[in-house]
Amino acid sequence: MSGDTATNNAATVPTDGQTTGGTDYLNCSYGIKSWLLTLDHKRIGVMYLVAILTSFFLGGIFALLVRTELLTPGQTIVDADTYNRMFTLHGAIMIFLFIIPGIPAALGNFILPLQLGAKDVALPRLNLASFHLYLGGAIFLLAAIWLGGVDTGWTFYTPYSTTTNGSVVLVTLGVFILGFSSIFTGLNFIVTIHRMRPAGMGWFGMPLFLWALYATAIIQVLATPVLGITVLLLIAERMLGIGIFDPALGGDPVLFQHFFWFYSHPAVYIMILPAMGVISELISVHSRKRIFGYRMIAFSSIAIAILSFLVWGHHLFVSGQSNLANMVFSALTFSVSIPSAIKVFNWIATLYKGEIRLNAPMLYALAFILLFGIGGLTGLFLGSLATDVHLHDTYFIVAHFHYTMMGSVVIAFLGGLHHWWPKMFGRMYSERWSVIAAALVFVGFNVTFFTQFVMGSKGMPRRYYNYPSEFTIYHVISSIGSYLLAIGFIITAIYLIHSLVKGRKAPANPWGGASLEWQTASPPIHDNFAEEPVLTDPYDFSVNEFDERTGDYLLRPEVKG
Ligand code: HEM
Ligand SMILES: [Cu+2]
């Protein structure tokens, strides 16, 4: 097998930082410089992971504050203005600092080159630049929080966002900078998948995770510039008084909604497509069964990426859009469910007669199928005009996007993290606690958000600080659910951090995966592969067999050749 690794096998040591002669990418050099200036995709992936999980923690704190405020009608812990700022920051942090970079930047960065048998991504310096831009954008958002935040909602709708006081310019500038981080990551992944596939690995020889990252990258590169232009126009109107969106200045506020959702709807697929890619890996590896309908799953990722650009108008059904446009966007919205359903049915077909291991990665994969099912199907309620008029801007919407973003993407993120954790950090985590935490997250999540479907269908509006007392019981149940959810996340953080210090040493291939990342050491060396990996079919699990003595799955001698 050739590719860049073939040419220079000699392990190189990083030039950035104090080299130690350590054997793996974690201990081959030390010092803050060796991390912040690293060109190693694995270290960049880990830095993203730390930054993104810190953002999730911060966004989660705001979520718990929002839920605590909603425990009673009227004031509970904060006043109405502060409440508006809290849900806005919750949404903005969760979207722009956590879930958009999310799986691609953290897990994608670490795993993609390994699954290609490569030493790194095609453009390592651009990769590092995308991380620095992420940090830059995050600093703008944090500065905005420090200066009082914003109360516009994460959607920054005009003309309110061009007139209200608050750090709108800081936040939107942060979003603008973060956009470049996303574009550069996408660009890097597209070039790497095109140029660094080893000889013998055709497009249909790649793991499906890479197809999903590829489809995501297309959206990152094509859609994100639209968001960049939109926020620049918003800043121009706010700072210079140029009439673009504000009717008082001769602008059109609905134009902003078109621009904003032309990015933000495809953006939901930047979130969910990588998650779907993770699920394809988890379902097949942890049922030790070839994925069912490989090509249909691969094509469905591309189909979703294309269709995602054609449905943004379903966010404007009650914004005075024409009936014709409403009908066209409604029909197109239904069509997106077809490629999504293909994935769900193929995952279920893969499980059929599989050797299913009910460990944390599989439990999260099974939870994903159910919760994504609920999230997706309730999307059809909102895609149909008659029901959307009733449900728009209610808690039904809040529940819907938390089932898709939280119940699906975050759950898949957790599944992928537990799947690749032994590879990334060379340690096994407590299986028992991972199952307990997965159960708590699952129950807590459904108690929090299923309740919101019920109160939303009864007319409870979103973004309301106060509410009629008939909704109190739902809010109390939902808040208790969110505390359970938080406990589940805290337990997860504890045993994962514990595993870094005290965890059992991980074998190279603890789960019996057949894709190339499992042929590297756990954790990998700086250059990834000490010897050329053997090119295998990523879903042919007969290539390896379990070795009781080491707890490792080893390539069969006849495969190794
Ligand atoms: C950790 C558990 C979470 C809880 C308890 C939670 C709770 C909530 C609640 C109650 C609202 C509605 C506030 C209102 O309309 O007045 C909300 C809004 C929102 N949440 Fe979450 N959420 C959580 C996680 C997430 C995650 C993981 C994401 C995305 C990755 C997310 C994204 C959003 C967005 C975008 C909004 C809309 C904010 C707005 O109206 O501007 N949430 N969340
Ligand atoms: Cu949408």
Coordinates of C-alpha atoms and ligand atoms in Angstrom, one line a residue:
M1 CA 0.0 0.0 0.0
S2 CA 1.5 3.4 -0.9
G3 CA 0.6 6.9 0.3
D4 CA 2.6 9.4 2.2
T5 CA 3.3 7.1 5.0
A6 CA 5.0 4.6 2.6
T7 CA 7.7 7.1 1.6
N8 CA 9.0 8.1 5.1
N9 CA 8.5 5.5 7.6
A10 CA 11.2 6.7 9.9
A11 CA 9.4 8.1 12.9
T12 CA 9.9 11.9 13.0
V13 CA 9.9 13.8 16.3
P14 CA 8.0 17.1 16.5
T15 CA 10.1 20.2 16.2
D16 CA 7.7 22.2 18.3
G17 CA 8.5 22.0 22.0
Q18 CA 10.8 20.1 24.3
T19 CA 11.2 16.6 22.8
T20 CA 11.3 13.9 25.4
G21 CA 11.9 10.8 23.2
G22 CA 8.5 9.6 24.6
T23 CA 6.9 7.0 22.3
D24 CA 3.4 8.3 21.7
Y25 CA 1.9 11.6 20.5
L26 CA 1.0 12.6 24.0
N27 CA 4.4 12.3 25.6
C28 CA 6.8 12.8 22.6
S29 CA 7.1 16.5 23.6
Y30 CA 6.0 18.7 26.5
G31 CA 5.2 22.3 27.1
I32 CA 2.3 24.7 26.2
K33 CA 4.2 25.6 23.0
S34 CA 4.3 22.0 21.9
W35 CA 0.5 22.0 22.0
L36 CA -0.5 25.5 20.8
L37 CA 1.9 25.4 17.9
T38 CA 1.6 21.7 17.0
L39 CA 1.0 20.5 13.5
D40 CA -0.1 17.1 14.7
H41 CA -3.8 16.4 13.8
K42 CA -4.1 14.2 16.9
R43 CA -3.0 17.0 19.3
I44 CA -5.2 19.5 17.4
G45 CA -8.1 17.1 17.8
V46 CA -7.5 16.8 21.5
M47 CA -7.3 20.6 21.9
Y48 CA -10.6 21.0 20.1
L49 CA -12.1 18.3 22.3
V50 CA -11.1 20.1 25.5
A51 CA -12.2 23.5 24.1
I52 CA -15.5 22.1 22.8
L53 CA -16.4 20.2 26.0
T54 CA -15.6 23.4 28.0
S55 CA -18.1 25.2 25.8
F56 CA -20.6 22.5 26.3
F57 CA -20.1 22.8 30.0
L58 CA -20.6 26.6 29.8
G59 CA -23.7 26.3 27.6
G60 CA -25.0 23.6 30.0
I61 CA -24.6 26.0 33.0
F62 CA -26.8 28.5 31.1
A63 CA -29.3 25.8 30.3
L64 CA -29.6 24.8 34.0
L65 CA -30.0 28.4 35.0
V66 CA -32.8 28.7 32.3
R67 CA -34.5 25.6 33.6
T68 CA -34.2 26.7 37.2
E69 CA -35.7 30.1 36.4
L70 CA -38.7 28.2 34.7
L71 CA -39.4 26.2 37.8
T72 CA -42.1 28.7 38.8
P73 CA -44.1 31.3 36.8
G74 CA -42.8 34.8 37.3
Q75 CA -39.4 35.5 38.9
T76 CA -37.6 32.5 40.4
I77 CA -33.8 33.3 40.3
V78 CA -33.4 36.2 37.7
D79 CA -35.3 39.0 36.1
A80 CA -36.8 38.9 32.6
D81 CA -34.0 40.8 30.9
T82 CA -31.4 38.5 32.4
Y83 CA -33.5 35.5 31.4
N84 CA -33.4 36.6 27.8
R85 CA -29.7 37.0 27.9
M86 CA -29.3 33.5 29.4
F87 CA -31.2 31.5 26.8
T88 CA -29.6 33.6 24.0
L89 CA -26.1 32.8 25.3
H90 CA -27.1 29.2 26.0
G91 CA -28.2 28.8 22.3
A92 CA -25.3 30.8 20.8
I93 CA -22.6 28.9 22.8
M94 CA -24.1 25.5 22.2
I95 CA -24.5 26.2 18.5
F96 CA -21.3 28.1 17.5
L97 CA -18.8 27.0 20.1
F98 CA -19.9 23.4 20.7
I99 CA -22.0 21.6 18.1
I100 CA -20.9 23.2 14.8
P101 CA -17.2 22.4 15.4
G102 CA -18.2 19.3 17.5
I103 CA -17.6 15.9 16.0
P104 CA -15.6 17.0 12.9
A105 CA -13.1 19.2 14.7
A106 CA -12.5 16.9 17.7
L107 CA -13.1 13.3 16.6
G108 CA -12.8 13.9 12.9
N109 CA -9.4 15.6 13.2
F110 CA -8.1 12.7 15.3
I111 CA -9.6 9.8 13.4
L112 CA -9.8 10.8 9.7
P113 CA -6.0 10.6 8.9
L114 CA -5.8 7.3 10.9
Q115 CA -8.7 5.8 8.9
L116 CA -6.8 6.7 5.7
G117 CA -3.5 5.2 7.0
A118 CA -2.0 8.6 6.7
K119 CA 0.5 10.6 8.8
D120 CA -1.7 13.7 9.0
V121 CA -4.3 15.8 7.2
A122 CA -3.3 17.4 3.8
L123 CA -2.9 20.9 5.2
P124 CA -1.6 20.8 8.8
R125 CA -0.8 24.5 9.1
L126 CA -4.3 25.4 7.9
N127 CA -5.6 22.9 10.5
L128 CA -3.7 24.7 13.3
A129 CA -5.0 28.0 11.9
S130 CA -8.6 26.8 12.1
F131 CA -8.0 25.9 15.8
H132 CA -6.5 29.4 16.5
L133 CA -9.5 31.0 14.7
Y134 CA -11.8 28.9 16.9
L135 CA -10.1 30.3 20.0
G136 CA -10.2 33.8 18.6
G137 CA -14.0 33.5 17.9
A138 CA -14.5 32.1 21.4
I139 CA -12.7 35.0 23.0
F140 CA -15.1 37.4 21.2
L141 CA -18.1 35.5 22.5
L142 CA -16.7 35.3 26.1
A143 CA -16.0 39.0 26.0
A144 CA -19.6 39.6 25.0
I145 CA -20.8 37.6 27.9
W146 CA -18.5 39.6 30.2
L147 CA -19.9 42.8 28.8
G148 CA -23.5 41.8 29.6
G149 CA -24.3 39.5 26.7
V150 CA -27.1 39.8 24.2
D151 CA -30.9 39.3 24.5
T152 CA -31.8 38.7 20.8
G153 CA -32.0 34.9 20.8
W154 CA -29.3 32.9 19.0
T155 CA -31.0 33.8 15.7
F156 CA -30.1 37.5 16.0
Y157 CA -33.4 38.5 14.1
T158 CA -33.6 42.1 12.9
P159 CA -34.7 44.8 13.5
Y160 CA -34.4 44.0 17.2
S161 CA -30.8 42.9 16.9
T162 CA -29.9 46.2 15.1
T163 CA -31.6 48.3 17.8
T164 CA -31.3 46.6 21.1
N165 CA -28.4 47.5 23.5
G166 CA -25.9 44.7 24.3
S167 CA -22.8 43.2 22.7
V168 CA -24.4 42.2 19.4
V169 CA -21.4 43.4 17.4
L170 CA -19.0 41.4 19.6
V171 CA -21.0 38.2 19.4
T172 CA -21.6 38.4 15.7
L173 CA -17.9 39.2 15.0
G174 CA -17.1 36.1 17.0
V175 CA -19.6 34.1 14.9
F176 CA -17.9 35.6 11.8
I177 CA -14.4 34.4 12.9
L178 CA -15.7 31.0 13.9
G179 CA -17.1 30.6 10.4
F180 CA -13.6 30.7 9.0
S181 CA -12.5 28.0 11.4
S182 CA -15.3 25.8 10.1
I183 CA -14.6 26.6 6.5
F184 CA -10.9 25.7 6.9
T185 CA -11.7 22.4 8.6
G186 CA -14.0 21.5 5.8
L187 CA -11.5 22.5 3.1
N188 CA -8.8 20.4 4.8
F189 CA -11.0 17.3 5.0
I190 CA -12.1 17.6 1.4
V191 CA -8.5 17.8 0.2
T192 CA -7.3 15.1 2.5
I193 CA -10.0 12.6 1.4
H194 CA -9.3 13.4 -2.2
R195 CA -5.5 13.4 -2.1
M196 CA -4.5 11.1 0.8
R197 CA -6.5 7.9 0.3
P198 CA -3.9 5.2 0.1
A199 CA -3.5 3.2 -3.2
G200 CA -6.1 0.5 -3.2
M201 CA -8.6 2.4 -1.0
G202 CA -11.2 3.6 -3.5
W203 CA -14.2 5.8 -2.4
F204 CA -16.2 2.7 -1.6
G205 CA -13.3 1.3 0.4
M206 CA -13.5 4.1 3.0
P207 CA -15.2 3.9 6.3
L208 CA -18.7 5.6 6.2
F209 CA -17.5 8.0 8.9
L210 CA -15.3 9.6 6.2
W211 CA -18.2 9.8 3.7
A212 CA -20.2 11.7 6.4
L213 CA -17.3 14.0 7.1
Y214 CA -16.9 14.6 3.4
A215 CA -20.6 15.5 2.9
T216 CA -20.3 17.8 6.0
A217 CA -17.2 19.5 4.6
I218 CA -19.1 20.4 1.4
I219 CA -21.7 22.2 3.5
Q220 CA -19.1 23.8 5.7
V221 CA -17.3 25.3 2.7
L222 CA -20.4 26.3 0.6
A223 CA -22.9 27.5 3.3
T224 CA -20.7 29.2 6.0
P225 CA -19.7 32.1 3.8
V226 CA -23.4 33.1 3.6
L227 CA -23.6 33.4 7.4
G228 CA -20.4 35.5 7.3
I229 CA -21.9 37.9 4.9
T230 CA -25.2 38.1 6.8
V231 CA -23.5 39.0 10.1
L232 CA -21.3 41.6 8.4
L233 CA -24.4 43.2 6.9
L234 CA -26.1 43.2 10.3
I235 CA -23.0 44.9 11.8
A236 CA -22.9 47.4 9.0
E237 CA -26.6 48.3 9.6
R238 CA -26.1 48.5 13.3
M239 CA -22.8 50.5 13.2
L240 CA -23.2 52.6 10.1
G241 CA -27.0 52.9 9.9
I242 CA -27.1 51.5 6.3
G243 CA -30.7 50.3 5.7
I244 CA -30.6 46.6 4.8
F245 CA -32.9 44.7 7.3
D246 CA -34.5 47.5 9.4
P247 CA -37.8 48.8 7.9
A248 CA -37.1 52.1 9.7
L249 CA -34.1 52.5 7.5
G250 CA -35.9 51.1 4.4
G251 CA -34.6 47.6 5.0
D252 CA -36.5 44.2 5.0
P253 CA -36.4 42.1 8.2
V254 CA -37.6 39.0 6.3
L255 CA -34.5 39.2 4.1
F256 CA -32.4 38.7 7.2
Q257 CA -34.4 35.5 8.0
H258 CA -33.8 34.2 4.4
F259 CA -30.0 34.9 4.7
F260 CA -29.7 33.5 8.2
W261 CA -31.6 30.3 7.5
F262 CA -29.9 29.8 4.1
Y263 CA -26.9 28.9 6.3
S264 CA -28.5 27.7 9.5
H265 CA -30.6 25.0 8.0
P266 CA -27.7 23.4 6.2
A267 CA -25.8 24.0 9.4
V268 CA -28.1 21.5 11.2
Y269 CA -26.6 18.9 8.8
I270 CA -23.1 20.1 9.6
M271 CA -24.2 18.9 13.1
I272 CA -26.0 15.7 12.3
L273 CA -24.1 14.2 9.4
P274 CA -20.9 13.5 11.3
A275 CA -23.1 12.0 14.1
M276 CA -24.6 9.7 11.5
G277 CA -21.2 8.7 10.4
V278 CA -20.2 7.8 13.9
I279 CA -23.3 5.7 14.3
S280 CA -22.5 3.7 11.2
E281 CA -19.2 2.8 12.8
L282 CA -20.6 2.0 16.2
I283 CA -23.5 -0.2 15.0
S284 CA -21.3 -2.4 12.7
V285 CA -18.2 -2.7 15.0
H286 CA -20.2 -3.4 18.2
S287 CA -22.5 -6.0 16.5
R288 CA -19.5 -7.4 14.6
K289 CA -21.5 -7.4 11.4
R290 CA -20.9 -5.9 8.0
I291 CA -22.8 -2.7 7.6
F292 CA -26.0 -3.2 5.6
G293 CA -26.3 -1.2 2.4
Y294 CA -22.9 0.5 2.5
R295 CA -23.4 2.4 -0.8
M296 CA -26.9 3.6 0.0
I297 CA -25.6 4.9 3.3
A298 CA -22.7 6.6 1.6
F299 CA -24.9 8.2 -1.1
S300 CA -27.6 9.2 1.5
S301 CA -24.9 11.4 3.1
I302 CA -24.3 13.2 -0.1
A303 CA -28.1 13.4 -0.8
I304 CA -28.7 15.0 2.6
A305 CA -25.9 17.5 1.9
I306 CA -27.5 18.5 -1.4
L307 CA -31.1 18.6 -0.1
S308 CA -30.1 20.6 3.0
F309 CA -29.6 23.6 0.8
L310 CA -33.2 23.5 -0.5
V311 CA -35.4 23.7 2.6
W312 CA -34.5 26.8 4.6
G313 CA -37.9 28.4 3.8
H314 CA -39.6 26.0 6.3
H315 CA -38.4 28.5 9.0
L316 CA -40.4 31.2 7.4
F317 CA -43.8 29.6 7.1
V318 CA -45.4 32.2 9.4
S319 CA -43.2 35.1 8.2
G320 CA -45.5 36.2 5.4
Q321 CA -43.9 34.0 2.7
S322 CA -46.1 33.3 -0.3
N323 CA -48.3 30.2 -0.3
L324 CA -46.5 28.8 -3.3
A325 CA -43.1 29.2 -1.6
N326 CA -44.5 27.6 1.5
M327 CA -45.8 24.6 -0.4
V328 CA -42.5 24.1 -2.3
F329 CA -40.4 24.3 0.9
S330 CA -42.9 22.0 2.7
A331 CA -42.6 19.3 0.0
L332 CA -38.8 19.6 -0.1
T333 CA -38.6 19.3 3.7
F334 CA -40.5 16.0 3.5
S335 CA -38.0 14.7 0.9
V336 CA -35.0 15.1 3.4
S337 CA -36.5 12.4 5.5
I338 CA -35.9 9.8 2.7
P339 CA -32.1 9.7 2.9
S340 CA -32.3 9.9 6.7
A341 CA -34.7 7.0 6.8
I342 CA -32.4 5.0 4.6
K343 CA -29.7 5.3 7.2
V344 CA -32.0 4.3 10.1
F345 CA -33.4 1.2 8.3
N346 CA -29.9 0.1 7.2
W347 CA -28.6 0.5 10.8
I348 CA -31.5 -1.6 12.1
A349 CA -30.8 -4.2 9.3
T350 CA -27.2 -4.3 10.4
L351 CA -28.2 -5.1 14.0
Y352 CA -30.4 -8.0 12.9
K353 CA -28.6 -11.2 13.9
G354 CA -25.5 -9.3 15.0
E355 CA -23.3 -10.2 18.0
I356 CA -24.5 -7.1 19.8
R357 CA -22.4 -5.9 22.7
L358 CA -24.4 -3.7 25.1
N359 CA -21.4 -1.5 26.0
A360 CA -21.5 2.3 26.2
P361 CA -20.8 2.9 22.5
M362 CA -23.6 0.6 21.5
L363 CA -26.0 1.9 24.1
Y364 CA -25.5 5.4 22.8
A365 CA -25.9 4.1 19.2
L366 CA -29.2 2.5 20.1
A367 CA -30.4 5.6 21.9
F368 CA -29.4 7.7 18.9
I369 CA -31.7 5.6 16.6
L370 CA -34.7 6.1 18.9
L371 CA -34.1 9.8 19.7
F372 CA -33.2 10.7 16.2
G373 CA -36.3 8.9 15.1
I374 CA -38.4 11.1 17.4
G375 CA -36.5 14.3 16.4
G376 CA -36.8 13.5 12.7
L377 CA -40.5 12.5 12.8
T378 CA -41.5 15.6 14.8
G379 CA -39.6 17.6 12.1
L380 CA -42.4 16.3 9.7
F381 CA -45.0 17.9 12.0
L382 CA -43.2 21.2 11.5
G383 CA -42.6 20.7 7.8
S384 CA -46.4 20.4 7.2
L385 CA -47.9 23.9 6.9
A386 CA -51.1 23.3 8.9
T387 CA -49.5 22.0 12.0
D388 CA -46.5 24.4 11.9
V389 CA -48.8 27.4 12.1
H390 CA -49.9 26.1 15.5
L391 CA -46.5 24.8 16.7
H392 CA -44.2 27.6 15.5
D393 CA -42.3 29.3 18.3
T394 CA -43.7 27.0 21.0
Y395 CA -41.9 24.5 23.2
F396 CA -42.7 21.8 20.6
I397 CA -40.0 23.5 18.5
V398 CA -37.6 23.6 21.5
A399 CA -38.2 19.9 22.1
H400 CA -37.8 19.1 18.4
F401 CA -34.4 20.7 18.0
H402 CA -33.1 19.3 21.3
Y403 CA -34.1 15.8 20.2
T404 CA -32.1 16.4 17.0
M405 CA -29.1 18.4 18.4
M406 CA -28.9 17.1 22.0
G407 CA -30.7 13.7 21.8
S408 CA -28.9 12.8 18.5
V409 CA -25.7 14.7 18.0
V410 CA -24.6 14.9 21.6
I411 CA -25.5 11.2 22.1
A412 CA -23.5 10.2 19.0
F413 CA -20.6 12.4 20.2
L414 CA -20.7 10.5 23.5
G415 CA -20.9 7.2 21.6
G416 CA -17.9 8.1 19.4
L417 CA -15.9 9.4 22.4
H418 CA -16.4 6.1 24.2
H419 CA -15.6 4.2 21.1
W420 CA -12.3 6.0 20.3
W421 CA -11.3 7.0 23.8
P422 CA -9.0 3.9 24.2
K423 CA -7.3 4.8 20.9
M424 CA -7.0 8.5 21.7
F425 CA -5.7 8.2 25.3
G426 CA -4.5 4.6 25.6
R427 CA -6.7 3.9 28.6
M428 CA -9.9 1.9 29.2
Y429 CA -12.7 3.6 31.3
S430 CA -15.0 1.9 33.8
E431 CA -17.5 -0.1 31.8
R432 CA -20.0 -0.2 34.8
W433 CA -20.0 3.6 35.3
S434 CA -20.3 4.2 31.6
V435 CA -23.5 2.2 31.4
I436 CA -24.9 3.9 34.5
A437 CA -24.1 7.3 33.1
A438 CA -25.6 6.4 29.7
A439 CA -28.8 5.3 31.4
L440 CA -29.0 8.6 33.5
V441 CA -28.3 10.7 30.4
F442 CA -31.0 8.8 28.4
V443 CA -33.7 9.1 31.1
G444 CA -32.8 12.7 32.1
F445 CA -32.9 13.8 28.5
N446 CA -36.4 12.3 27.8
V447 CA -37.8 13.7 31.0
T448 CA -36.5 17.1 30.2
F449 CA -37.5 17.3 26.6
F450 CA -40.5 14.9 25.9
T451 CA -42.4 17.0 28.5
Q452 CA -41.7 20.0 26.3
F453 CA -43.5 18.4 23.3
V454 CA -46.6 18.1 25.5
M455 CA -46.6 21.7 26.8
G456 CA -45.6 23.0 23.4
S457 CA -48.6 21.3 21.7
K458 CA -50.7 22.9 24.5
G459 CA -49.5 26.3 23.4
M460 CA -46.6 27.1 25.8
P461 CA -44.5 29.7 23.8
R462 CA -40.7 29.5 23.8
R463 CA -38.5 32.4 25.0
Y464 CA -41.1 33.3 27.7
Y465 CA -40.0 34.2 31.1
N466 CA -43.4 34.0 32.7
Y467 CA -46.3 31.6 32.0
P468 CA -49.8 30.7 33.1
S469 CA -49.8 28.4 36.1
E470 CA -51.3 25.5 34.1
F471 CA -47.9 24.9 32.7
T472 CA -46.1 24.8 36.0
I473 CA -46.2 21.0 36.4
Y474 CA -44.6 20.5 32.9
H475 CA -41.8 23.0 33.7
V476 CA -41.1 21.4 37.0
I477 CA -40.8 17.9 35.5
S478 CA -38.6 19.3 32.7
S479 CA -36.3 21.0 35.1
I480 CA -35.9 17.9 37.3
G481 CA -35.1 16.0 34.1
S482 CA -32.4 18.5 33.3
Y483 CA -30.8 18.0 36.7
L484 CA -30.7 14.3 36.1
L485 CA -29.1 14.9 32.7
A486 CA -26.5 17.1 34.4
I487 CA -25.7 14.3 36.9
G488 CA -25.2 11.9 34.0
F489 CA -22.8 14.2 32.3
I490 CA -20.9 14.9 35.5
I491 CA -20.5 11.1 36.2
T492 CA -19.2 10.7 32.6
A493 CA -16.6 13.4 33.1
I494 CA -15.4 11.9 36.3
Y495 CA -14.8 8.3 35.1
L496 CA -13.3 9.5 31.8
I497 CA -10.8 11.8 33.6
H498 CA -10.2 9.1 36.2
S499 CA -9.3 6.7 33.3
L500 CA -6.6 9.1 32.1
V501 CA -4.8 8.6 35.5
K502 CA -5.9 5.2 36.7
G503 CA -7.5 3.5 33.7
R504 CA -6.3 0.0 32.6
K505 CA -3.9 0.3 29.6
A506 CA -5.8 -0.1 26.4
P507 CA -4.9 -2.6 23.7
A508 CA -4.5 -1.5 20.1
N509 CA -7.9 -2.9 19.1
P510 CA -10.2 -3.4 22.1
W511 CA -13.4 -3.6 20.1
G512 CA -12.3 -5.7 17.0
G513 CA -12.7 -2.8 14.5
A514 CA -11.5 -3.5 11.0
S515 CA -10.7 0.1 9.8
L516 CA -7.1 1.3 9.9
E517 CA -7.1 3.3 13.1
W518 CA -7.2 0.1 15.0
Q519 CA -3.8 -1.0 13.4
T520 CA -2.1 1.9 15.3
A521 CA -0.9 1.7 18.8
S522 CA -3.2 3.1 21.6
P523 CA -2.4 5.9 21.9
P524 CA -0.7 6.3 18.4
I525 CA 2.9 7.3 17.9
H526 CA 3.6 10.8 16.6
D527 CA 3.7 9.6 13.0
N528 CA 0.6 7.3 13.5
F529 CA 1.9 4.1 11.9
A530 CA 5.2 2.4 12.9
E531 CA 4.8 0.1 10.0
E532 CA 2.6 0.2 6.9
P533 CA -0.9 -0.7 7.8
V534 CA -2.5 -3.7 6.0
L535 CA -5.3 -2.4 3.8
T536 CA -8.5 -4.1 5.0
D537 CA -12.2 -3.8 4.2
P538 CA -13.4 -1.6 7.1
Y539 CA -16.5 -3.7 7.6
D540 CA -15.0 -7.2 7.2
F541 CA -14.6 -8.3 10.9
S542 CA -13.3 -11.7 9.9
V543 CA -9.9 -10.1 9.4
N544 CA -9.2 -10.1 13.1
E545 CA -9.7 -12.5 16.1
F546 CA -9.9 -11.9 19.8
D547 CA -6.8 -12.7 21.9
E548 CA -7.9 -13.6 25.4
R549 CA -4.4 -13.1 26.8
T550 CA -4.1 -9.4 25.8
G551 CA -7.8 -8.5 25.4
D552 CA -6.8 -7.3 22.0
Y553 CA -8.2 -8.2 18.5
L554 CA -5.3 -9.2 16.3
L555 CA -5.1 -9.4 12.5
R556 CA -5.2 -13.0 11.3
P557 CA -1.8 -14.1 10.1
E558 CA -3.2 -14.9 6.6
V559 CA -4.5 -11.3 6.4
K560 CA -1.2 -9.9 7.6
G561 CA 0.6 -11.9 4.9
Ligands
HEM1 C1 -27.8 20.3 28.6 C2 -29.0 20.2 28.5 C3 -29.9 21.3 27.9 C4 -31.0 21.9 28.5 C5 -31.6 21.6 29.8 C6 -31.5 22.9 27.5 C7 -32.6 23.7 27.8 C8 -33.1 24.7 26.9 C9 -34.3 25.4 27.2 C10 -35.2 25.3 28.3 C11 -34.4 26.3 26.1 C12 -35.6 27.3 25.8 C13 -35.4 28.6 26.4 C14 -36.6 29.5 26.0 O1 -37.1 29.4 24.9 O2 -37.1 30.3 26.8 C15 -33.3 26.1 25.3 C16 -33.1 26.8 24.1 C17 -32.1 26.4 23.2 N1 -31.2 25.4 23.4 FE1 -31.0 24.1 24.9 N2 -30.7 22.9 26.4 C18 -29.8 21.9 26.6 C19 -28.8 21.5 25.7 C20 -28.7 22.1 24.5 C21 -27.8 21.7 23.5 C22 -26.8 20.5 23.6 C23 -27.9 22.5 22.4 C24 -27.3 22.5 21.1 C25 -26.2 21.9 20.8 C26 -29.0 23.5 22.7 C27 -29.4 24.5 21.9 C28 -30.4 25.4 22.2 C29 -30.8 26.5 21.4 C30 -30.3 26.8 20.0 C31 -31.9 27.1 22.0 C32 -32.7 28.3 21.5 C33 -32.2 29.6 22.2 C34 -33.0 30.7 21.7 O3 -34.3 30.7 21.8 O4 -32.4 31.7 21.3 N3 -29.4 23.2 24.0 N4 -32.5 25.1 25.8
CU2 CU -34.6 23.9 9.2

